[in-house]
Coordinates of C-alpha atoms in Angstrom, one line a residue:
M27 CA 0.0 -0.3 0.1
Q28 CA 1.4 3.4 -0.7
S29 CA 2.3 5.5 2.5
P30 CA -1.0 7.8 3.0
L31 CA 0.7 10.5 4.5
N32 CA 3.8 12.8 3.4
P33 CA 7.0 10.8 4.3
K34 CA 9.0 12.7 7.1
S35 CA 12.0 13.7 4.6
Q36 CA 9.3 15.8 3.0
I37 CA 8.2 17.7 6.1
P38 CA 11.1 18.6 8.1
N39 CA 9.8 21.6 9.7
L40 CA 6.6 20.6 10.7
K41 CA 5.0 19.0 13.5
L42 CA 4.6 15.5 12.6
P43 CA 0.9 14.2 13.1
R44 CA 0.5 12.1 16.4
V45 CA -1.2 9.1 16.8
L46 CA -2.0 7.2 19.9
I47 CA -3.1 3.5 19.4
G48 CA -4.7 1.3 22.0
V49 CA -4.4 -2.7 21.6
G50 CA -7.1 -4.8 23.2
G51 CA -7.0 -8.4 23.6
G52 CA -7.9 -10.4 20.5
I53 CA -6.3 -12.5 17.8
A54 CA -6.7 -9.7 15.3
A55 CA -3.8 -7.5 17.3
Y56 CA -1.6 -9.1 15.0
K57 CA -3.2 -6.5 12.3
V58 CA -1.8 -3.5 14.4
C59 CA 1.5 -4.4 13.5
E60 CA 1.1 -3.5 10.0
V61 CA -0.9 -0.5 10.7
V62 CA 2.2 1.1 13.1
S63 CA 4.4 0.1 10.5
T64 CA 3.0 2.0 8.0
L65 CA 2.3 5.0 9.6
F66 CA 5.8 5.2 11.1
K67 CA 7.2 5.0 7.5
A68 CA 4.8 7.6 6.5
G69 CA 6.1 10.2 8.9
V70 CA 3.6 9.7 12.1
E71 CA 4.6 9.9 15.6
I72 CA 3.1 6.8 17.8
R73 CA 2.7 5.8 20.8
V74 CA 1.3 2.5 21.8
I75 CA -0.8 1.3 24.7
L76 CA -1.4 -2.6 25.5
T77 CA -4.1 -3.8 27.7
R78 CA -3.3 -6.7 29.8
S79 CA -5.2 -9.2 28.0
A80 CA -3.4 -7.8 24.5
Q81 CA -0.1 -9.0 25.5
E82 CA -1.2 -12.4 25.4
F83 CA -1.4 -12.0 21.9
I84 CA 1.7 -9.5 21.3
T85 CA 4.1 -8.2 23.1
P86 CA 5.0 -4.6 23.7
L87 CA 8.7 -5.2 22.1
T88 CA 7.0 -6.1 19.0
L89 CA 5.1 -2.8 19.0
A90 CA 7.8 -0.6 20.5
T91 CA 10.1 -2.0 17.6
L92 CA 8.0 -0.8 14.9
S93 CA 7.2 2.6 16.5
R94 CA 10.5 3.2 17.4
H95 CA 9.4 4.0 21.0
A96 CA 8.7 2.3 24.1
A97 CA 5.1 0.9 24.3
Y98 CA 2.9 1.3 27.5
T99 CA 1.2 -1.1 29.6
D100 CA -0.5 -1.0 33.1
D101 CA 2.7 -1.5 34.8
H102 CA 3.6 1.6 33.6
F103 CA 0.6 3.4 34.9
W104 CA 0.7 2.3 38.4
Q105 CA 4.4 3.1 38.8
P106 CA 4.8 6.5 39.8
I107 CA 7.6 7.2 37.7
H108 CA 6.6 10.1 35.5
S109 CA 6.6 13.8 36.5
R110 CA 3.0 14.2 35.5
P111 CA 0.5 11.4 35.4
L112 CA 1.3 9.3 32.5
H113 CA -2.6 8.9 31.3
I114 CA -2.9 12.7 31.4
E115 CA 0.4 13.2 29.2
L116 CA -0.6 10.7 26.9
G117 CA -4.0 12.1 26.3
E118 CA -2.8 15.5 25.8
W119 CA -0.3 14.3 23.4
A120 CA -2.2 12.8 20.7
D121 CA -4.0 13.9 17.7
M122 CA -6.2 11.3 17.5
M123 CA -6.4 7.6 19.2
L124 CA -7.1 4.3 17.1
I125 CA -8.4 1.3 19.3
A126 CA -7.6 -2.0 17.6
P127 CA -8.9 -4.4 18.1
L128 CA -11.8 -2.9 20.4
T129 CA -12.8 -5.9 22.4
A130 CA -16.4 -6.1 24.0
N131 CA -15.0 -5.6 27.3
T132 CA -13.7 -2.2 26.6
L133 CA -16.2 -0.9 24.6
A134 CA -18.6 -1.3 27.6
K135 CA -16.1 0.5 29.7
L136 CA -16.1 3.1 26.9
A137 CA -19.7 3.3 26.7
Y138 CA -20.3 3.8 30.4
G139 CA -17.2 6.2 31.0
M140 CA -15.1 3.6 33.0
A141 CA -11.7 3.8 33.7
D142 CA -9.7 1.3 35.5
N143 CA -6.7 1.0 33.3
L144 CA -4.3 2.9 31.3
L145 CA -6.1 2.5 28.0
T146 CA -9.4 3.5 29.3
N147 CA -8.1 6.4 31.9
T148 CA -6.1 7.8 28.9
V149 CA -9.2 7.8 26.8
L150 CA -11.0 9.7 29.4
A151 CA -8.1 12.2 29.6
S152 CA -8.2 13.3 26.1
T153 CA -10.3 15.4 23.9
C154 CA -9.0 14.2 20.6
P155 CA -10.9 12.2 17.8
V156 CA -11.3 8.3 18.7
L157 CA -11.2 5.6 15.8
L158 CA -12.9 2.2 17.0
A159 CA -11.9 -1.0 15.4
P160 CA -13.7 -3.7 16.8
A161 CA -13.2 -7.3 16.4
M162 CA -15.3 -10.2 17.9
N163 CA -17.0 -13.7 17.4
T164 CA -20.1 -13.1 15.5
D165 CA -22.5 -14.0 18.3
M166 CA -20.6 -11.6 20.6
W167 CA -20.6 -9.1 18.2
E168 CA -24.3 -9.6 17.5
Q169 CA -25.6 -9.6 21.4
Q170 CA -28.0 -7.1 22.0
A171 CA -25.7 -5.5 25.0
V172 CA -22.9 -5.3 22.4
Q173 CA -24.9 -3.8 19.9
R174 CA -26.3 -1.0 22.4
N175 CA -23.0 -0.4 23.7
W176 CA -21.8 0.4 20.1
H177 CA -24.6 2.6 19.0
Q178 CA -24.5 4.5 22.2
L179 CA -20.6 5.2 22.3
L180 CA -21.0 6.4 18.6
T181 CA -23.7 9.3 19.2
D182 CA -20.4 10.7 21.0
S183 CA -18.8 13.0 18.3
R184 CA -15.3 11.9 19.6
Y185 CA -15.9 8.6 18.3
H186 CA -15.7 7.2 14.8
G187 CA -16.4 3.6 14.0
N188 CA -14.8 1.4 11.3
G189 CA -17.6 -1.0 11.4
T190 CA -16.8 -4.9 11.1
A191 CA -16.3 -7.2 7.9
S192 CA -17.8 -10.4 7.4
G193 CA -15.5 -13.4 6.9
L194 CA -13.5 -16.4 8.2
L195 CA -13.1 -15.7 12.0
A196 CA -10.1 -17.4 14.1
C197 CA -13.1 -19.5 15.9
D198 CA -13.5 -20.8 12.2
R199 CA -17.3 -18.9 12.3
V200 CA -18.1 -17.2 9.0
G201 CA -19.7 -14.0 9.8
A202 CA -19.7 -11.1 11.0
G203 CA -17.2 -9.4 13.5
R204 CA -13.7 -9.5 11.5
M205 CA -11.7 -6.3 12.2
A206 CA -11.3 -3.9 9.2
E207 CA -8.2 -4.5 7.2
P208 CA -5.2 -2.5 7.8
P209 CA -5.4 -0.3 4.5
E210 CA -9.1 0.5 5.6
I211 CA -8.1 1.7 8.6
I212 CA -5.0 3.7 7.7
S213 CA -7.3 5.5 5.4
H214 CA -9.6 6.6 8.1
I215 CA -6.8 7.6 10.3
Q216 CA -5.6 9.8 7.3
S217 CA -9.2 11.5 7.1
L218 CA -9.3 12.2 10.6
L219 CA -6.2 13.8 10.6
H220 CA -7.3 16.1 7.7
T221 CA -10.6 16.8 9.3
Q222 CA -10.0 16.8 13.3
G223 CA -12.8 14.5 13.4
K224 CA -15.4 17.2 12.2
R225 CA -18.7 15.4 10.2
D226 CA -19.4 18.3 7.9
L227 CA -21.3 15.8 5.7
A228 CA -23.3 14.1 8.4
G229 CA -27.3 14.1 7.2
K230 CA -26.2 14.3 3.7
R231 CA -26.5 11.5 1.0
V232 CA -23.6 11.6 -1.4
L233 CA -24.2 9.9 -4.5
I234 CA -20.3 8.9 -6.5
S235 CA -20.0 7.6 -9.9
A236 CA -16.1 5.7 -10.3
G237 CA -14.3 3.8 -12.7
G238 CA -14.3 3.3 -16.4
T239 CA -17.5 2.2 -18.4
R240 CA -17.2 -0.8 -21.0
E241 CA -18.8 -1.0 -24.2
Y242 CA -18.7 -4.3 -25.8
L243 CA -18.6 -5.4 -29.5
D244 CA -19.1 -9.0 -28.3
P245 CA -18.6 -11.0 -25.2
V246 CA -14.7 -10.7 -25.0
R247 CA -14.1 -7.3 -27.2
F248 CA -15.0 -3.8 -25.7
I249 CA -14.4 -0.1 -26.1
G250 CA -13.1 1.4 -22.8
N251 CA -10.0 3.2 -20.9
P252 CA -7.7 2.9 -18.2
S253 CA -9.6 4.4 -15.3
T254 CA -9.3 2.4 -12.3
G255 CA -11.6 4.0 -9.9
K256 CA -9.1 4.7 -7.6
M257 CA -10.3 8.6 -7.4
G258 CA -13.9 7.6 -6.9
L259 CA -13.0 5.5 -4.3
A260 CA -11.2 8.0 -2.4
L261 CA -14.2 10.3 -2.6
A262 CA -16.3 7.6 -1.2
Q263 CA -14.2 7.1 1.9
A264 CA -13.4 10.8 2.3
A265 CA -17.4 11.2 2.1
F266 CA -17.9 8.5 4.6
H267 CA -15.5 9.5 7.0
R268 CA -17.1 13.0 7.2
G269 CA -20.3 11.7 7.9
A270 CA -22.4 11.3 4.7
S271 CA -24.3 8.3 3.7
V272 CA -22.5 7.2 0.4
T273 CA -23.5 5.3 -2.6
L274 CA -20.3 4.4 -5.0
V275 CA -21.8 3.3 -8.7
H276 CA -18.7 2.0 -10.1
G277 CA -17.6 0.2 -13.1
P278 CA -15.4 -3.0 -13.0
A279 CA -12.8 -2.5 -10.3
S280 CA -10.0 -4.3 -8.4
W281 CA -10.8 -2.7 -5.3
D282 CA -13.2 -3.8 -2.6
V283 CA -16.2 -1.3 -1.6
P284 CA -15.3 0.5 1.8
L285 CA -17.3 -0.8 5.0
G286 CA -20.1 1.4 5.6
V287 CA -20.5 2.7 1.7
Q288 CA -23.2 1.1 -0.5
G289 CA -21.5 -0.2 -3.8
I290 CA -23.6 -0.8 -6.8
S291 CA -21.7 -2.4 -9.3
I292 CA -22.3 -1.6 -13.3
I293 CA -20.8 -2.4 -16.8
N294 CA -21.6 0.3 -19.1
A295 CA -23.0 3.7 -19.6
E296 CA -26.3 2.9 -20.1
Q297 CA -26.3 0.6 -16.8
M298 CA -24.9 3.7 -14.9
Q299 CA -27.3 6.2 -16.3
Q300 CA -30.2 4.3 -14.9
V301 CA -28.5 4.0 -11.5
M302 CA -27.4 7.5 -11.1
L303 CA -30.9 9.0 -12.4
E304 CA -32.6 6.2 -9.7
Y305 CA -30.9 7.7 -6.8
L306 CA -30.6 11.3 -8.0
P307 CA -33.5 12.6 -6.0
D308 CA -32.2 11.6 -2.5
A309 CA -28.5 12.9 -3.2
A310 CA -27.6 16.4 -1.5
V311 CA -24.1 16.0 -3.4
I312 CA -23.5 14.3 -6.4
V313 CA -19.8 13.7 -7.9
M314 CA -19.4 12.3 -11.3
S315 CA -16.0 11.0 -11.3
A316 CA -16.6 8.2 -13.6
A317 CA -14.7 8.1 -16.6
V318 CA -17.7 7.0 -18.9
A319 CA -17.3 6.0 -22.4
D320 CA -18.5 8.6 -25.0
V321 CA -19.4 6.2 -27.9
K322 CA -20.4 2.4 -27.9
P323 CA -20.2 -0.1 -31.3
R324 CA -23.6 0.0 -32.8
D325 CA -23.9 -3.6 -33.4
Y326 CA -23.7 -6.1 -30.7
S327 CA -22.9 -9.9 -31.3
T328 CA -23.8 -12.3 -28.6
E329 CA -21.0 -14.6 -29.6
K330 CA -17.4 -14.3 -29.8
L331 CA -16.7 -12.7 -33.6
A332 CA -13.8 -14.4 -35.6
K333 CA -10.9 -12.7 -36.6
R334 CA -11.7 -12.6 -39.6
S335 CA -15.4 -11.2 -39.3
L336 CA -14.5 -8.2 -37.4
P337 CA -15.6 -5.0 -39.2
Q338 CA -12.8 -2.9 -40.9
A339 CA -14.7 0.2 -40.0
L340 CA -16.5 -0.3 -36.7
P341 CA -19.7 1.6 -36.7
L342 CA -20.2 3.6 -33.7
E343 CA -22.9 5.5 -31.7
P344 CA -23.0 7.8 -28.8
V345 CA -23.8 6.8 -25.4
P346 CA -26.3 8.9 -22.6
D347 CA -24.4 12.3 -21.8
I348 CA -24.8 11.0 -18.0
V349 CA -23.8 14.5 -16.7
A350 CA -25.7 16.7 -18.8
Q351 CA -28.5 14.8 -17.7
L352 CA -27.9 14.8 -14.0
G353 CA -27.2 19.0 -14.7
Q354 CA -30.5 19.4 -16.1
L355 CA -32.3 17.5 -13.5
K356 CA -30.7 18.6 -10.3
Q357 CA -32.6 20.7 -8.2
P358 CA -31.7 23.8 -6.3
H359 CA -30.6 22.0 -3.2
Q360 CA -28.4 19.6 -4.9
C361 CA -24.5 20.0 -5.3
L362 CA -23.3 18.3 -8.8
I363 CA -19.7 18.2 -9.1
G364 CA -18.0 16.7 -12.7
F365 CA -14.5 15.7 -13.3
A366 CA -12.6 16.8 -16.7
A367 CA -9.6 14.7 -17.2
Q368 CA -7.3 16.4 -20.1
T369 CA -4.0 16.9 -21.5
G370 CA -2.6 20.1 -22.1
D371 CA -4.5 23.1 -21.4
I372 CA -6.9 21.7 -18.4
V373 CA -8.7 24.8 -17.5
T374 CA -10.1 26.0 -20.6
P375 CA -12.2 22.7 -21.5
A376 CA -13.3 22.3 -18.0
N377 CA -14.5 25.6 -18.0
E378 CA -16.6 25.1 -20.9
K379 CA -17.8 21.4 -19.3
L380 CA -18.6 23.4 -16.2
Q381 CA -21.1 25.9 -18.2
N382 CA -22.3 23.5 -20.9
K383 CA -23.2 20.5 -18.6
K384 CA -24.7 23.2 -15.6
L385 CA -22.2 22.0 -13.1
D386 CA -21.7 23.6 -9.8
F387 CA -18.2 22.2 -9.3
I388 CA -15.5 20.4 -11.5
V389 CA -11.9 19.0 -10.9
A390 CA -9.9 19.5 -13.7
N391 CA -6.9 17.0 -13.7
P392 CA -4.2 16.4 -16.0
I393 CA -3.7 12.7 -17.0
D394 CA -0.2 13.5 -19.1
Q395 CA 1.7 14.5 -15.6
P396 CA 3.6 12.2 -14.1
D397 CA 1.9 9.8 -11.0
S398 CA -1.2 11.8 -11.9
G399 CA -4.2 10.6 -13.4
F400 CA -5.6 7.3 -14.2
G401 CA -4.6 4.2 -12.0
S402 CA -2.1 6.3 -10.2
D403 CA -2.3 6.5 -6.3
N404 CA -1.8 10.3 -6.8
N405 CA -3.5 13.0 -8.3
Q406 CA -3.0 17.0 -9.1
A407 CA -6.0 19.4 -10.1
I408 CA -7.4 22.5 -10.2
F409 CA -10.9 23.2 -8.9
L410 CA -13.2 25.3 -10.4
D411 CA -16.9 26.3 -9.2
S412 CA -19.9 28.4 -11.0
H413 CA -19.1 31.6 -9.1
G414 CA -15.5 31.6 -10.7
R415 CA -13.4 30.3 -7.6
K416 CA -10.2 28.7 -8.7
V417 CA -8.0 26.7 -6.5
E418 CA -4.9 24.7 -7.7
I419 CA -3.9 21.6 -5.5
A420 CA -0.7 20.1 -5.7
P421 CA 0.3 16.4 -6.2
C422 CA -0.9 14.5 -3.0
S423 CA -2.7 11.3 -2.6
K424 CA -6.2 10.8 -4.0
L425 CA -7.8 10.4 -0.7
Q426 CA -6.3 13.9 0.2
M427 CA -7.3 15.3 -3.5
A428 CA -10.9 13.9 -2.2
H429 CA -10.7 15.8 1.3
H430 CA -9.2 19.0 -0.4
L431 CA -12.4 18.7 -2.9
F432 CA -15.0 18.3 -0.1
D433 CA -13.6 21.3 1.5
F434 CA -13.7 23.6 -1.4
V435 CA -17.4 22.5 -1.6
V436 CA -18.4 22.8 2.0
S437 CA -16.8 26.2 1.8
G438 CA -19.1 27.1 -0.6
E439 CA -22.0 26.3 1.4
I440 CA -23.8 23.2 0.1

């Protein structure tokens, strides 16, 4: 996975992000090693607290080695070796906290404001955002008491849930309760460091299209483009992390839809058109980041064409102009954002598209620059809006770009 934050070598004079990680007692604790290692390589300062039960699964030495700093346990908490109480110092130090795996026991303590160890005391002695990544057996996770504590805790604006995935658990059960994978947790951490925990899209429905469409000539040949949908994926992550209800309509992709996001898979432009129009009425923000085909083969063969049967000239016909339709149908309270992937002069054609398609915002991004555009983990762009505002965004990760876009949109008071 590409580092989600700037390497330390690129930000020598800036305060590095500070993340405090609390590790609970569960087999999923091994996943925290990847989180710590990746964050350290990305230039994040890390401190780790292990509960007593966590030490049955992973050692303080392991996490101290990966974080390049001593890992704390309850033995440090109860010994008066610090000039100030350790839980106070750690709580004030952190820009954000991650608790992973979050056990049913620690969840219950947090839900009721209990503090009987270093981790829970530090949570109560801090004011920063807290990201929770639960992990437990399916029957445990689905207990009414556990779900009550989970939903109660998430009513507190400090707490952000990463939810659980379904899959094979350590108990050989297949079901819900599996901890989110490290890349998803790291993306959520990046979002919280950017937003400082604010949920400025809470209560809004965000509809996003992503990836390329495929217009088939026969069952194996199609007209397409190199879009991977990574930008749309990042937009969905950013919007969800900022509190929105997100629907992601995507073409063929090699990635999984993030936990908490509604994903709808399509193949061609006509299918995308149908889904976007169906979900349009309920959306407050619509982001058309998909690379939709402009044309399709006029004729489709249900059987694979022999090479000798391929037409010398391929008759084409246009596909629906989805973003133009959305622009015609959107209501005054809705915000429509388009993308313009360009080479050379990117501003002039983006401005024309902004006006002609009746967009509120447009992202002009160059696809002829190194490490930018289709397939890249990074992007750069110029944001334009219908009021004449213009903001240039330097190369950054696509998740950072997504947050910059939502900052730009929110500043326009959607």
